[in-house]
XYZ file of C-alpha atoms in Angstrom:
240
model
C 136.450 98.963 116.225
C 135.466 100.650 112.960
C 137.070 103.970 112.037
C 134.764 107.013 111.853
C 134.789 106.924 108.043
C 133.873 103.227 108.022
C 131.071 103.837 110.543
C 129.546 106.453 108.232
C 129.952 104.160 105.223
C 128.403 101.220 107.066
C 125.408 103.233 108.278
C 124.677 104.015 104.619
C 125.225 100.374 103.598
C 122.836 98.982 106.234
C 120.118 101.368 105.092
C 120.729 100.242 101.520
C 120.445 96.535 102.427
C 117.092 97.208 104.098
C 115.862 99.283 101.161
C 116.932 96.622 98.642
C 115.151 93.856 100.547
C 111.948 95.880 100.881
C 111.842 97.019 97.246
C 112.857 93.757 95.528
C 110.183 92.689 93.042
C 109.727 88.934 93.399
C 107.740 88.570 90.190
C 110.677 89.888 88.103
C 113.068 87.213 89.327
C 114.270 84.515 86.928
C 116.485 81.814 88.419
C 119.441 81.199 86.059
C 123.205 80.580 86.234
C 123.750 84.038 84.772
C 121.659 85.637 87.493
C 123.723 83.929 90.199
C 127.224 84.455 88.779
C 127.263 88.213 89.433
C 125.796 87.877 92.941
C 127.790 84.959 94.395
C 131.527 85.226 95.178
C 134.397 82.984 96.218
C 136.166 83.985 99.450
C 139.858 83.331 100.173
C 141.520 83.887 103.550
C 145.263 84.304 104.009
C 147.580 84.042 106.999
C 151.363 84.383 107.153
C 151.592 84.844 103.389
C 149.665 81.726 102.390
C 146.078 80.690 101.752
C 144.482 79.145 104.822
C 140.799 78.875 103.884
C 138.493 78.915 100.871
C 134.738 79.323 100.786
C 131.835 81.148 99.180
C 129.759 84.214 99.946
C 127.032 86.374 98.440
C 126.577 90.097 97.844
C 123.654 91.807 99.601
C 123.861 95.392 98.328
C 125.152 97.402 95.371
C 128.083 98.722 97.441
C 129.630 95.274 97.845
C 128.582 94.106 101.316
C 129.100 90.329 101.494
C 127.925 87.550 103.811
C 129.969 84.388 104.402
C 130.636 81.910 107.231
C 132.671 82.979 110.254
C 134.804 79.828 109.991
C 135.894 80.854 106.458
C 137.523 84.107 107.645
C 138.143 83.637 111.375
C 141.715 84.563 112.325
C 142.713 85.576 108.791
C 145.344 88.275 108.289
C 143.877 89.167 104.893
C 140.671 88.276 103.026
C 139.901 88.687 99.335
C 136.933 87.814 97.141
C 136.781 86.757 93.514
C 133.680 88.119 91.781
C 132.073 88.433 88.373
C 130.964 91.986 87.630
C 128.904 93.462 84.824
C 130.584 95.907 82.448
C 129.451 97.629 79.247
C 126.508 96.209 77.286
C 125.924 93.247 79.572
C 129.448 91.815 79.298
C 131.079 90.441 82.451
C 134.565 90.533 83.915
C 136.213 88.462 86.654
C 137.932 90.574 89.317
C 139.549 90.077 92.725
C 138.940 92.548 95.560
C 140.400 92.959 99.034
C 137.742 93.260 101.730
C 137.316 94.644 105.229
C 136.001 92.126 107.752
C 133.299 94.134 109.545
C 131.894 91.512 111.904
C 132.666 87.879 112.700
C 130.299 85.801 114.822
C 131.274 82.787 116.883
C 131.816 79.667 114.790
C 129.919 77.660 117.420
C 127.112 80.217 117.455
C 125.762 81.942 114.340
C 128.799 81.207 112.107
C 128.168 84.398 110.100
C 130.677 87.037 108.971
C 130.034 90.365 107.234
C 132.594 91.662 104.706
C 132.860 94.917 102.760
C 134.665 95.254 99.432
C 137.409 97.912 99.539
C 137.930 100.503 96.824
C 134.596 99.899 95.118
C 135.061 102.897 92.821
C 132.107 103.382 90.478
C 131.123 99.708 90.432
C 127.514 98.939 91.355
C 127.285 95.282 92.269
C 124.375 92.974 91.595
C 123.036 91.541 94.861
C 120.740 88.981 96.461
C 117.976 90.495 98.651
C 117.431 89.028 102.112
C 114.073 87.700 103.256
C 112.555 89.907 105.974
C 113.832 89.245 109.497
C 110.433 88.250 110.892
C 109.513 85.778 108.112
C 110.263 82.045 108.380
C 110.314 79.956 105.169
C 107.459 77.503 104.762
C 108.226 73.759 104.763
C 108.913 72.258 101.312
C 109.932 75.613 99.811
C 112.104 74.907 96.762
C 115.585 76.314 97.323
C 119.011 76.456 95.715
C 122.362 76.508 97.503
C 124.694 78.615 95.352
C 128.467 78.985 95.681
C 131.921 78.053 94.461
C 132.796 74.753 96.193
C 135.492 74.063 93.589
C 137.410 77.279 94.234
C 137.809 80.788 92.867
C 135.154 82.330 90.638
C 137.699 83.318 87.993
C 138.559 79.633 87.430
C 135.176 77.959 87.946
C 131.515 78.398 87.132
C 129.032 79.097 89.902
C 127.559 75.860 91.244
C 124.138 75.306 92.727
C 122.167 72.379 94.103
C 118.393 72.254 94.351
C 116.440 71.007 97.331
C 113.574 71.809 99.693
C 113.257 73.212 103.183
C 112.224 70.697 105.833
C 111.985 72.113 109.342
C 113.585 74.441 111.878
C 115.443 72.701 114.695
C 118.129 73.262 117.291
C 121.362 71.246 117.169
C 121.959 69.516 120.538
C 125.605 68.859 119.635
C 126.384 72.577 119.317
C 125.000 73.538 122.757
C 123.710 76.886 121.536
C 120.285 78.421 121.124
C 120.306 78.796 117.333
C 117.269 77.735 115.302
C 118.754 76.046 112.237
C 116.858 75.619 108.994
C 117.201 72.025 107.765
C 117.144 71.539 104.009
C 116.934 68.303 102.082
C 119.495 68.384 99.268
C 122.621 66.756 97.908
C 125.761 68.869 98.032
C 129.530 69.098 98.068
C 132.067 69.678 100.800
C 133.639 73.098 100.293
C 130.257 74.830 100.113
C 130.818 76.921 103.267
C 129.295 80.384 102.979
C 126.902 79.496 100.166
C 123.620 81.382 100.079
C 120.396 79.378 100.316
C 117.904 81.019 97.978
C 114.155 80.699 97.436
C 114.013 79.776 93.734
C 110.572 81.375 93.374
C 111.402 84.830 94.758
C 115.201 85.075 94.574
C 115.436 86.016 98.252
C 118.096 84.604 100.584
C 116.588 82.345 103.272
C 119.878 81.714 105.043
C 123.525 80.731 104.784
C 124.786 77.157 104.614
C 127.013 76.290 107.573
C 127.552 72.504 107.555
C 126.114 69.140 106.613
C 123.989 67.327 109.165
C 124.130 63.864 107.597
C 125.601 61.933 104.692
C 124.639 58.814 102.842
C 127.052 56.215 101.553
C 129.611 57.548 99.112
C 129.694 60.997 100.729
C 126.553 62.285 98.992
C 124.969 64.679 101.467
C 121.244 64.512 102.071
C 120.651 67.013 104.872
C 122.221 70.458 105.249
C 122.082 72.907 108.156
C 121.407 76.546 107.333
C 121.686 79.621 109.575
C 118.417 81.527 108.897
C 118.499 85.067 107.554
C 117.161 86.514 110.822
C 120.623 85.935 112.327
C 122.274 87.706 109.378
C 120.039 90.722 110.109
C 121.115 90.588 113.774
C 124.779 90.609 112.739
C 124.232 93.529 110.366
C 122.500 95.560 113.055
C 125.214 94.846 115.660
C 128.019 96.318 113.577
C 129.151 99.522 115.293
C 128.120 102.540 113.298
């Protein structure tokens, strides 16, 4: 249950996410490492005084609302994110923030969690706009999966792999009713929570959840992505 102050703050944040997604100018987007590094974060979960999980996430509004996988933060006593923020004259700084876990979906269902950076102060974060809830990506859309599979942002550069969307399918092994977006790309284990981004528009199409298949040598060829429409559902279900 969110406190009254957090409910008020979240109501403002949800409106901001919607406004950002509606006003984002696709034609101004330029896909570069520098663009991604201030919008993608590494996520660390702790339990009983030790690290228990590591993953990635991405910022979706200037107030520091973050999306990651539920299995990255589920059951954690404390969660922090490592982020790169812009400071004076375009310079950047690595910083670590504690976060509130606002909503965690079922790992066997949507596998989405919503986080909120605490003590934001005067920082205005760069963010990745979400594709509209009612829009499905076209087949063969060029995408990038961006995250920190090698660990914390302060120690590593943001990593991304290019690929293309294939189709939308259900996973019979999961016994749920989720429509997963399948993308054809190579990738690395440890990519949980990475955003899957349309390289033409800069909009998030979904969040990577797991690999569907691997070739010999562990090089992944097919990844399963939870579409953005389920992220919108999670955002709208947060009590406010």
